[in-house]
Amino acid sequence: MSVYDKYQPVIGLEVHAQLLTNTKAFSWEASEYGALPNTNVTVVTLAHPGTLPKGNKKAVEFAIKMGVACGCTITRYNFFDRKNYFYPDLPKGYQITQDKTPICVGGTISIKTKDGLVKNIALNRIHMEEDAGKSMHLAEELDTLVDLNRAGTPLIEIVSEPDIRTSEEAYVFLSEIRKLVRYLEVCDGNMEEGSMRCDANISVMLKGAKEYGKKVEVKNMNSIRNVQRAIDYEIKRQIDLLEEGHSINSETRTFDASTGDTYSMRSKEDLNDYRYFPEPDLQPIVVSDEWLTSIKEKMPALPQELVKKFTETYGLPEYDALVLTEDKEIALYFDKICAQTNNFKAASNWMMGAVKSYLNELTLSINDFPLQPQQIAELIALVDSNSVSNSAAKDKIYPALIASPTKSAQKIAEELDLIQQSDTSALGRFVDEVLAKYPDKVAQYKGGKTGLLGLFMGEVMKLSGGKADPKITTELLKKQLDA
Amino acid sequence: MSLRTYFSLQEIQNEISQSQLTCTELVAQYLHNIEKKKHLNVFLEVYAEEATAKAKEVDAKIANGTAGRLAGMVIGLKDVLCHKDHGLQGSSKILSQFVSQFNGTAIQRILDEDAIVIGRQSCDEFAMGSSNEKSAFGPVLNEADNSRVPGGSSGASAVAVQADLCLASLGSDTGGSVRQPAAFCGVVGLKPTYSRVSRFGLIAYASSFDCIGPITRSVEDAALLLEIIAGKDDYDSTVSQSTVPQYSNLLNFNKKVKIGYLKESVESEGVSFEIREKLQNTIDKLKTDGHELTPIELPYLDYLLPVYYILTTAEASTNLSRYDGVRYGMRSANTKDLESMYKKTREEGFGKEVKKRIMLGTFVLSASYFDAYYNKAQKVRRLIKDSSVKLFEQYDFLLMPTTPTTAFKIGEMNEDPLAMYLADIFTVHANLAGLPAISLPIGKDSSGLPIGMQLVSNYFEEDSLLAFSKYLMNKN
């Protein structure tokens, strides 16, 4: 047993998600990524004297949506708090946040790890707050530059309980959150651009211990993969320290993606006293029954609900359901096909096979896919009715359909002359012809070389110009040969 | 030039309509007075050219019948009100050279009604003070006695009206900053119900207390100004959504009312004898007129000042965090790094009183003292509000002196800041409770110093408060 197996890591995550509102949390200017520095700033963002914050109802609705999706209790009487500290990218000298009355309390995120175990990670809270600006330390620049475009954009912070035990669980947890915010369309979930950010609180204790070890906060991971790397590194670092007889410092560390290491930023001892108190410039927000109900009514289907529907109603294997719900738009597209066919497994195969490979090849999203769900359902119907073979549908009709998406699948099948012969009298003639042509092979077949069936089949196909329905042909052949 | 003193906009508009006066002449007269009374140190900036040009414009509008309701009103603004493209610095060094990029809601509304803004008036730095001695630009003098303070923090705004430098001023009142100087200067000062007027464009001192209020010679002008500046506003989420009555048309008063007068105001040794005497006279007159007057005790009187100073300094300490030298205003020349930039800028930029209040506020909000001070003070504030609601179940108005004394000497309180804080003892109650209150001039003491009387009404009952005030003023 390795020394690392003696220890139990304990991990809690804090996820910041930038909300996709058109305007800032407490001001009226646009909040968008990638604008020129300091262009999305008004007197409010700049904290000019005499300015006041202005509530953003959309941001509240987005936070509530996330809370409903995670099964949180929605706080009905919300006020904001000021978190006071000085920093150049914080124009007011305080951040408007929710300390005492987070809009969402409790809730869980259900995760499934590679070995198939399902685990519920409890949430402590989800609260609303505003983002700070960005301080930039450019290599060729002596001064620190500040871009305030991001200052005041609305965020939710999702805080988990320390329920996570491995870096893999953290990875899946974050993937689930990203999937959720994207399904809900409250955040684009893009960690590379910083619209979703994660801080990890990590400690280790001896297995079986009752008390958690001293925790270390790690920041600045710009991808889900890097969160996993940072946690792995940190667990090892902490265990090594303990094994060498050192103790763990409660501190904030930063992750360096190029080395995979973490570095100390500041010790928890120089912790700021943030002097939280209720923000007197904003009216408390009361979430009425009506408002909550209307938000709940507008909730889109969530990934786990769709997995349930796909497995239980459509009878799909769980694997299919999980792959199909990875992306909301794919899932919804698939669901639309299923509204027009009963062959759900075929629909799933089309989505996971031909459709996805087309999208991947051209790096398109399903929204740019040229075919309507109806057209995929038609393809399935053509195959199911034995009008065309599966391979003809996939290799010939499907590409032709993509090339001319206004046509119907049936029309293209006819144009390409791919409609199968399923007329038994016509096929019967071909079968007779073939069997008459190879009397010796017929004799061998009857003598036990049943593998020769393929040869007869191929010949019938040739005669029919490739349009013989293989199923019916096989039946006819067998009838004659086995008689 | 005829130098006549106008007491109300109505008088001015009457003369204009009879072609006896133009706005241009009026502005010239006020500019003349301002020049003559420069020693009072009222204005930080006088907009002579701009006001003259605006006067011409308003004269033209009057001629073709398109003038707004404040045509003929020449007004001054306390240096805490955002006026687009004009200097704004809360009478503090830390906002040196700062120019506001927008009009506050109240300012926009008076400009839309053709008020002529004549200048920016000094005040105690960031509206913190009761004497106007705490301005970075030196003390402002009381016109009644130049060795005395005008009160504060809107001291200069009150002197401007008192000394006829403009017809009216807009000030701000966080603990009495409109009413106390109005009392010291013998003019009318109105603090509306909290949230009646948008705070957008008012430099924040203590957000849950701050109110913009007019300082005028007449109750009528106070009513008209409030009517124009009050009401809902998209830029202030805390402003009241309730409709604004036409105060200026609701000034008739012919009811018998129940008034609770503060027992201390006629009994306490802490209130100067002459003020008690004047109050007693008023009380007697009102009784004779058939009103019901009952002596009352103001609930939690001993807690008013402590609670006020805990909560206002707490809010102020964070409201003033934005003055950090990063984006605008002053930045100390003695900075080496980020930390010294913050420290030096704030050390050099703020005056002593402001620094004192920031430190007090930081202390009461700090984690180890939050419950003992801030939280407890909030609870007492709640009790004060609840008890006020109860009081107005019994009484239509509360009556008390605006101040325990008349204007004190410049420098007199320097050694005793607590005595200075006591000057606000009767006014802070309305701010703690959020009630509307008005200070009315009711005469002078034997040295000729003005005495103010304060009336308080129930929430959002400015209409009856103003009507009763007019009735009272006509009696005196």
XYZ file of N, CA and C in Angstrom, chain A residues 233-410:
534
model
N -2.131 17.590 -7.829
C -0.853 18.107 -7.357
C -0.927 18.452 -5.876
N -2.001 19.118 -5.519
C -2.148 19.617 -4.155
C -2.274 18.472 -3.145
N -3.024 17.438 -3.530
C -3.170 16.286 -2.625
C -1.794 15.665 -2.362
N -1.051 15.504 -3.432
C 0.275 14.894 -3.304
C 1.184 15.795 -2.462
N 1.134 17.082 -2.740
C 1.992 18.022 -2.010
C 1.694 17.965 -0.517
N 0.404 17.961 -0.201
C 0.021 17.974 1.212
C 0.419 16.669 1.903
N 0.190 15.537 1.217
C 0.537 14.259 1.832
C 2.057 14.167 2.034
N 2.799 14.614 1.008
C 4.270 14.588 1.130
C 4.712 15.403 2.336
N 4.124 16.579 2.496
C 4.482 17.434 3.626
C 4.222 16.726 4.943
N 3.020 16.136 5.051
C 2.648 15.468 6.296
C 3.567 14.273 6.567
N 3.867 13.542 5.492
C 4.735 12.370 5.648
C 6.138 12.764 6.100
N 6.542 13.973 5.686
C 7.861 14.448 6.096
C 7.816 15.099 7.467
N 6.636 15.071 8.077
C 6.511 15.607 9.423
C 6.207 17.090 9.492
N 5.937 17.694 8.349
C 5.560 19.114 8.364
C 4.068 19.252 8.570
N 3.643 20.493 8.838
C 2.193 20.707 8.902
C 1.769 21.529 7.689
N 0.468 21.567 7.478
C -0.077 22.277 6.318
C -0.394 23.706 6.729
N -0.033 24.643 5.871
C -0.350 26.040 6.084
C -1.720 26.347 5.484
N -2.608 26.972 6.249
C -3.856 27.449 5.651
C -3.506 28.639 4.779
N -3.642 28.482 3.492
C -3.208 29.573 2.618
C -3.955 29.519 1.300
N -3.753 30.560 0.513
C -4.302 30.585 -0.834
C -3.157 30.371 -1.802
N -3.321 29.406 -2.703
C -2.261 29.102 -3.667
C -2.790 29.288 -5.080
N -1.873 29.540 -5.981
C -2.284 29.719 -7.366
C -1.711 28.590 -8.210
N -2.473 28.183 -9.213
C -2.069 27.055 -10.059
C -1.347 27.572 -11.300
N -0.251 26.922 -11.620
C 0.487 27.278 -12.827
C 0.278 26.170 -13.853
N -0.473 26.499 -14.905
C -0.848 25.464 -15.870
C 0.359 24.932 -16.629
N 1.405 25.742 -16.762
C 2.546 25.273 -17.563
C 3.358 24.218 -16.817
N 3.401 24.312 -15.491
C 4.165 23.328 -14.725
C 3.270 22.316 -14.025
N 1.997 22.671 -13.838
C 1.093 21.806 -13.091
C 1.283 21.931 -11.593
N 2.084 22.926 -11.147
C 2.338 23.119 -9.718
C 1.402 24.188 -9.141
N 1.362 24.241 -7.821
C 0.671 25.361 -7.178
C 1.692 26.158 -6.377
N 1.456 27.477 -6.303
C 2.367 28.364 -5.570
C 1.600 29.183 -4.553
N 2.248 29.450 -3.447
C 1.582 30.217 -2.395
C 1.366 31.662 -2.830
N 0.119 32.182 -2.641
C -0.177 33.581 -2.950
C -0.175 34.404 -1.669
N -0.959 33.918 -0.703
C -1.011 34.632 0.578
C -1.480 33.671 1.667
N -1.050 33.980 2.855
C -1.434 33.150 3.986
C -2.796 33.604 4.490
N -3.540 32.673 5.046
C -4.873 33.026 5.557
C -4.781 33.969 6.749
N -3.572 34.033 7.349
C -3.428 34.917 8.513
C -3.588 36.389 8.135
N -3.145 36.753 6.875
C -3.359 38.152 6.514
C -4.746 38.340 5.902
N -5.679 37.560 6.360
C -7.048 37.656 5.871
C -7.629 39.049 6.105
N -8.316 39.528 5.073
C -9.043 40.773 5.178
C -10.235 40.626 6.099
N -10.541 41.671 6.846
C -11.854 41.731 7.492
C -12.752 42.469 6.510
N -13.660 41.741 5.871
C -14.431 42.330 4.779
C -15.556 43.253 5.230
N -15.785 43.304 6.526
C -16.796 44.200 7.086
C -18.122 44.148 6.306
N -18.624 42.934 6.144
C -19.915 42.765 5.469
C -21.010 43.531 6.194
N -21.864 44.189 5.467
C -23.098 44.727 6.048
C -24.104 44.932 4.919
N -25.381 45.020 5.243
C -26.413 45.076 4.199
C -26.246 46.314 3.300
N -26.298 46.103 1.997
C -26.160 47.188 1.012
C -27.388 48.104 1.105
N -27.181 49.357 1.575
C -28.340 50.235 1.753
C -28.828 50.871 0.449
N -28.080 50.708 -0.635
C -28.465 51.356 -1.887
C -29.375 50.496 -2.752
N -29.644 49.265 -2.308
C -30.515 48.408 -3.116
C -31.704 47.950 -2.295
N -32.852 48.024 -2.913
C -34.073 47.528 -2.295
C -33.958 46.008 -2.151
N -34.400 45.448 -1.008
C -34.398 43.986 -0.920
C -35.257 43.376 -2.039
N -34.889 42.186 -2.470
C -35.641 41.522 -3.539
C -36.531 40.460 -2.923
N -37.811 40.585 -3.178
C -38.752 39.598 -2.662
C -39.152 38.688 -3.811
N -38.940 37.393 -3.623
C -39.330 36.429 -4.661
C -40.732 35.933 -4.317
N -41.700 36.381 -5.080
C -43.094 36.017 -4.797
C -43.393 34.628 -5.350
N -44.493 34.033 -4.861
C -44.918 32.730 -5.387
C -45.113 32.798 -6.898
N -45.744 33.893 -7.345
C -46.053 34.028 -8.770
C -44.768 34.038 -9.602
N -43.822 34.814 -9.099
C -42.556 34.944 -9.852
C -41.863 33.584 -9.931
N -41.785 32.925 -8.791
C -41.105 31.632 -8.738
C -41.801 30.631 -9.653
N -43.143 30.629 -9.600
C -43.896 29.702 -10.445
C -43.621 29.989 -11.916
N -43.605 31.266 -12.276
C -43.405 31.579 -13.694
C -41.995 31.194 -14.145
N -41.036 31.295 -13.240
C -39.681 30.857 -13.598
C -39.647 29.335 -13.756
N -40.309 28.655 -12.831
C -40.334 27.186 -12.898
C -41.018 26.713 -14.187
N -42.074 27.438 -14.571
C -42.796 27.039 -15.788
C -41.920 27.196 -17.026
N -41.010 28.142 -16.970
C -40.171 28.399 -18.141
C -38.889 27.556 -18.140
N -38.732 26.671 -17.123
C -37.496 25.897 -17.040
C -37.393 24.932 -18.219
N -36.251 24.881 -18.873
C -36.071 23.893 -19.934
C -35.863 22.510 -19.315
N -35.974 21.467 -20.167
C -35.681 20.124 -19.669
C -34.211 20.076 -19.263
N -33.947 19.376 -18.178
C -32.575 19.313 -17.676
C -31.929 17.991 -18.102
N -30.611 17.944 -18.171
C -29.942 16.743 -18.681
C -30.404 15.456 -18.004
N -30.531 15.505 -16.670
C -30.888 14.253 -15.989
C -32.321 13.826 -16.282
N -33.181 14.818 -16.470
C -34.559 14.487 -16.852
C -34.587 13.857 -18.237
N -33.754 14.407 -19.128
C -33.715 13.860 -20.486
C -33.125 12.449 -20.499
N -32.103 12.206 -19.677
C -31.524 10.861 -19.592
C -32.611 9.877 -19.177
N -33.402 10.318 -18.207
C -34.478 9.468 -17.710
C -35.499 9.185 -18.829
N -35.862 10.231 -19.531
C -36.829 10.072 -20.612
C -36.271 9.150 -21.703
N -35.012 9.368 -22.057
C -34.426 8.597 -23.154
C -34.286 7.115 -22.788
N -33.963 6.858 -21.517
C -33.813 5.450 -21.137
C -35.163 4.803 -20.855
N -36.031 5.545 -20.163
C -37.287 4.899 -19.746
C -38.345 4.938 -20.839
N -38.560 6.085 -21.444
C -39.609 6.191 -22.450
C -39.152 5.639 -23.792
N -37.902 5.934 -24.152
C -37.428 5.497 -25.470
C -36.683 4.168 -25.404
N -36.434 3.692 -24.206
C -35.788 2.401 -24.045
C -34.345 2.358 -24.530
N -33.666 3.502 -24.531
C -32.284 3.518 -25.011
C -31.332 2.994 -23.934
N -30.200 2.451 -24.346
C -29.174 2.123 -23.366
C -28.709 3.411 -22.687
N -28.274 3.323 -21.431
C -27.861 4.512 -20.704
C -26.711 5.227 -21.415
N -25.832 4.417 -22.016
C -24.706 5.032 -22.714
C -25.204 6.018 -23.765
N -26.158 5.568 -24.572
C -26.708 6.436 -25.617
C -27.285 7.705 -25.002
N -28.067 7.503 -23.935
C -28.740 8.646 -23.308
C -27.727 9.669 -22.814
N -26.640 9.184 -22.238
C -25.624 10.102 -21.714
C -24.925 10.861 -22.839
N -24.601 10.137 -23.904
C -23.927 10.797 -25.019
C -24.862 11.853 -25.638
N -26.108 11.464 -25.812
C -27.049 12.374 -26.474
C -27.345 13.623 -25.646
N -27.261 13.514 -24.309
C -27.603 14.673 -23.470
C -26.377 15.512 -23.115
N -25.233 15.116 -23.634
C -24.005 15.883 -23.374
C -24.205 17.339 -23.802
N -24.890 17.494 -24.907
C -25.142 18.829 -25.436
C -26.655 19.014 -25.542
N -27.114 20.145 -25.007
C -28.558 20.378 -24.939
C -29.203 20.364 -26.326
N -28.573 21.024 -27.281
C -29.193 21.158 -28.596
C -29.289 19.806 -29.296
N -28.235 18.990 -29.121
C -28.258 17.630 -29.686
C -29.423 16.847 -29.079
N -29.550 16.952 -27.764
C -30.605 16.210 -27.069
C -31.977 16.626 -27.579
N -32.150 17.936 -27.747
C -33.461 18.415 -28.189
C -33.739 18.004 -29.637
N -32.683 18.011 -30.441
C -32.829 17.596 -31.846
C -33.243 16.120 -31.891
N -32.548 15.354 -31.089
C -32.858 13.924 -31.033
C -34.314 13.710 -30.595
N -34.712 14.475 -29.604
C -36.068 14.345 -29.084
C -37.094 14.662 -30.174
N -36.746 15.593 -31.034
C -37.665 15.947 -32.126
C -37.769 14.816 -33.147
N -36.657 14.122 -33.399
C -36.729 12.966 -34.301
C -37.679 11.931 -33.703
N -37.525 11.747 -32.390
C -38.322 10.716 -31.721
C -39.815 11.034 -31.733
N -40.128 12.301 -31.949
C -41.537 12.653 -32.037
C -42.120 12.157 -33.355
N -41.218 11.769 -34.300
C -41.714 11.395 -35.625
C -41.320 9.992 -36.044
N -40.805 9.244 -35.116
C -40.492 7.842 -35.423
C -40.698 7.042 -34.141
N -40.879 5.756 -34.300
C -40.932 4.910 -33.109
C -39.663 4.104 -32.952
N -38.812 4.191 -33.953
C -37.556 3.448 -33.886
C -36.496 4.330 -33.223
N -36.613 4.403 -31.876
C -35.768 5.339 -31.131
C -34.295 4.960 -31.195
N -34.036 3.664 -31.189
C -32.642 3.219 -31.220
C -32.010 3.623 -32.559
N -32.799 3.487 -33.631
C -32.273 3.907 -34.926
C -31.978 5.405 -34.904
N -32.891 6.173 -34.294
C -32.683 7.626 -34.200
C -31.397 7.918 -33.443
N -31.196 7.192 -32.349
C -29.989 7.372 -31.554
C -28.745 7.043 -32.374
N -28.818 5.930 -33.143
C -27.679 5.546 -33.965
C -27.364 6.610 -35.008
N -28.418 7.158 -35.595
C -28.198 8.230 -36.580
C -27.498 9.425 -35.925
N -27.987 9.810 -34.733
C -27.417 10.981 -34.065
C -25.960 10.761 -33.690
N -25.723 9.597 -33.063
C -24.375 9.356 -32.545
C -23.404 9.018 -33.664
N -23.972 8.530 -34.805
C -23.108 8.150 -35.912
C -23.022 9.242 -36.962
N -23.894 9.115 -37.950
C -23.785 9.961 -39.142
C -23.873 11.459 -38.806
N -24.817 11.826 -37.942
C -25.021 13.263 -37.694
C -23.814 13.851 -36.963
N -23.398 13.154 -35.888
C -22.283 13.702 -35.105
C -21.001 13.755 -35.914
N -20.766 12.732 -36.738
C -19.495 12.758 -37.471
C -19.515 13.887 -38.496
N -20.703 14.153 -39.061
C -20.779 15.295 -39.976
C -20.454 16.599 -39.228
N -21.055 16.754 -38.067
C -20.837 17.978 -37.280
C -19.378 18.100 -36.854
N -18.823 16.981 -36.398
C -17.434 17.011 -35.933
C -16.480 17.377 -37.049
N -16.725 16.766 -38.201
C -15.842 16.991 -39.332
C -15.783 18.475 -39.685
N -16.936 19.111 -39.649
C -16.981 20.529 -40.058
C -17.001 21.467 -38.861
N -16.800 20.909 -37.674
C -16.919 21.654 -36.409
C -18.122 22.592 -36.412
N -19.251 21.996 -36.695
C -20.508 22.750 -36.666
C -21.267 22.397 -35.393
N -22.161 23.278 -35.016
C -23.077 22.907 -33.944
C -24.351 22.409 -34.594
N -25.164 21.720 -33.824
C -26.375 21.124 -34.384
C -27.300 22.199 -34.964
N -27.165 23.413 -34.447
C -27.998 24.503 -34.978
C -27.675 24.815 -36.436
N -26.451 24.451 -36.852
C -26.059 24.713 -38.237
C -26.273 23.489 -39.123
N -26.807 22.430 -38.542
C -27.009 21.194 -39.305
C -28.111 21.421 -40.342
N -27.841 21.063 -41.615
C -28.801 21.434 -42.661
C -30.116 20.639 -42.648
N -30.133 19.480 -42.033
C -31.347 18.654 -42.117
C -32.285 18.874 -40.926
N -33.553 18.772 -41.193
C -34.572 18.848 -40.148
C -34.726 17.466 -39.500
N -35.125 17.426 -38.226
C -35.351 16.128 -37.565
C -36.296 15.246 -38.395
N -37.277 15.883 -38.977
C -38.246 15.191 -39.835
C -37.543 14.369 -40.933
N -36.484 14.934 -41.495
C -35.796 14.252 -42.595
C -35.054 13.010 -42.109
N -34.504 13.097 -40.895
C -33.847 11.912 -40.325
C -34.910 10.845 -40.046
N -36.066 11.278 -39.556
C -37.150 10.329 -39.290
C -37.573 9.642 -40.587
N -37.582 10.376 -41.683
C -37.941 9.787 -42.988
C -36.922 8.727 -43.419
N -35.642 9.053 -43.186
C -34.599 8.079 -43.519
C -34.821 6.788 -42.748
N -35.140 6.930 -41.473
C -35.379 5.752 -40.635
C -36.567 4.959 -41.184
N -37.602 5.715 -41.589
C -38.807 5.049 -42.096
C -38.504 4.294 -43.385
N -37.682 4.874 -44.245
C -37.347 4.212 -45.513
C -36.647 2.882 -45.258
N -35.745 2.890 -44.284
C -35.024 1.659 -43.964
C -35.977 0.645 -43.327
N -36.783 1.158 -42.385
C -37.681 0.261 -41.656
C -38.713 -0.399 -42.561
N -39.101 0.308 -43.614
C -40.109 -0.277 -44.508
C -39.455 -1.102 -45.601
N -38.164 -1.345 -45.430
C -37.391 -2.113 -46.397
C -37.339 -1.467 -47.768
N -37.654 -0.181 -47.852
C -37.596 0.477 -49.151
C -36.160 0.693 -49.588
N -35.294 0.984 -48.633
C -33.870 1.098 -48.967
C -33.071 0.329 -47.924
N -31.864 -0.024 -48.290
C -31.031 -0.712 -47.320
C -30.418 0.310 -46.376
N -29.999 -0.166 -45.234
C -29.396 0.717 -44.244
C -28.160 1.399 -44.817
N -27.365 0.627 -45.551
C -26.132 1.225 -46.065
C -26.437 2.236 -47.164
N -27.452 1.964 -47.955
C -27.822 2.935 -48.988
C -28.277 4.235 -48.330
N -29.052 4.098 -47.255
C -29.541 5.283 -46.546
C -28.368 6.100 -46.021
N -27.416 5.421 -45.405
C -26.319 6.130 -44.747
C -25.297 6.666 -45.742
N -24.937 5.819 -46.702
C -23.811 6.196 -47.550
C -24.220 6.973 -48.790
N -25.468 6.818 -49.203
C -25.837 7.487 -50.449
C -26.905 8.563 -50.235
N -28.034 8.179 -49.606
C -29.142 9.152 -49.502
C -28.776 10.303 -48.562
N -28.168 9.945 -47.402
C -27.852 10.954 -46.389
C -26.920 12.052 -46.925
N -25.788 11.685 -47.571
C -24.945 12.762 -48.124
C -25.672 13.573 -49.197
N -26.487 12.868 -50.029
C -27.204 13.595 -51.080
C -28.218 14.553 -50.469
N -28.807 14.116 -49.398
C -29.810 14.936 -48.712
C -29.146 16.194 -48.130
N -27.972 16.010 -47.574
C -27.256 17.155 -47.017
C -26.908 18.138 -48.130
N -26.583 17.578 -49.307
C -26.250 18.446 -50.430
C -27.476 19.210 -50.920
N -28.640 18.574 -50.852
C -29.865 19.298 -51.244
C -30.942 19.091 -50.193
N -30.809 19.835 -49.102
C -31.663 19.586 -47.930
C -33.139 19.937 -48.133
N -33.462 20.557 -49.262
C -34.879 20.888 -49.449
C -35.663 19.694 -49.965
N -34.942 18.686 -50.482
C -35.643 17.509 -51.012
C -36.031 16.543 -49.888
N -36.956 15.654 -50.196
C -37.287 14.649 -49.193
C -36.392 13.431 -49.417
N -36.245 12.630 -48.382
C -35.398 11.439 -48.465
C -35.948 10.481 -49.525
N -37.255 10.346 -49.538
C -37.924 9.459 -50.498
C -37.552 9.863 -51.936
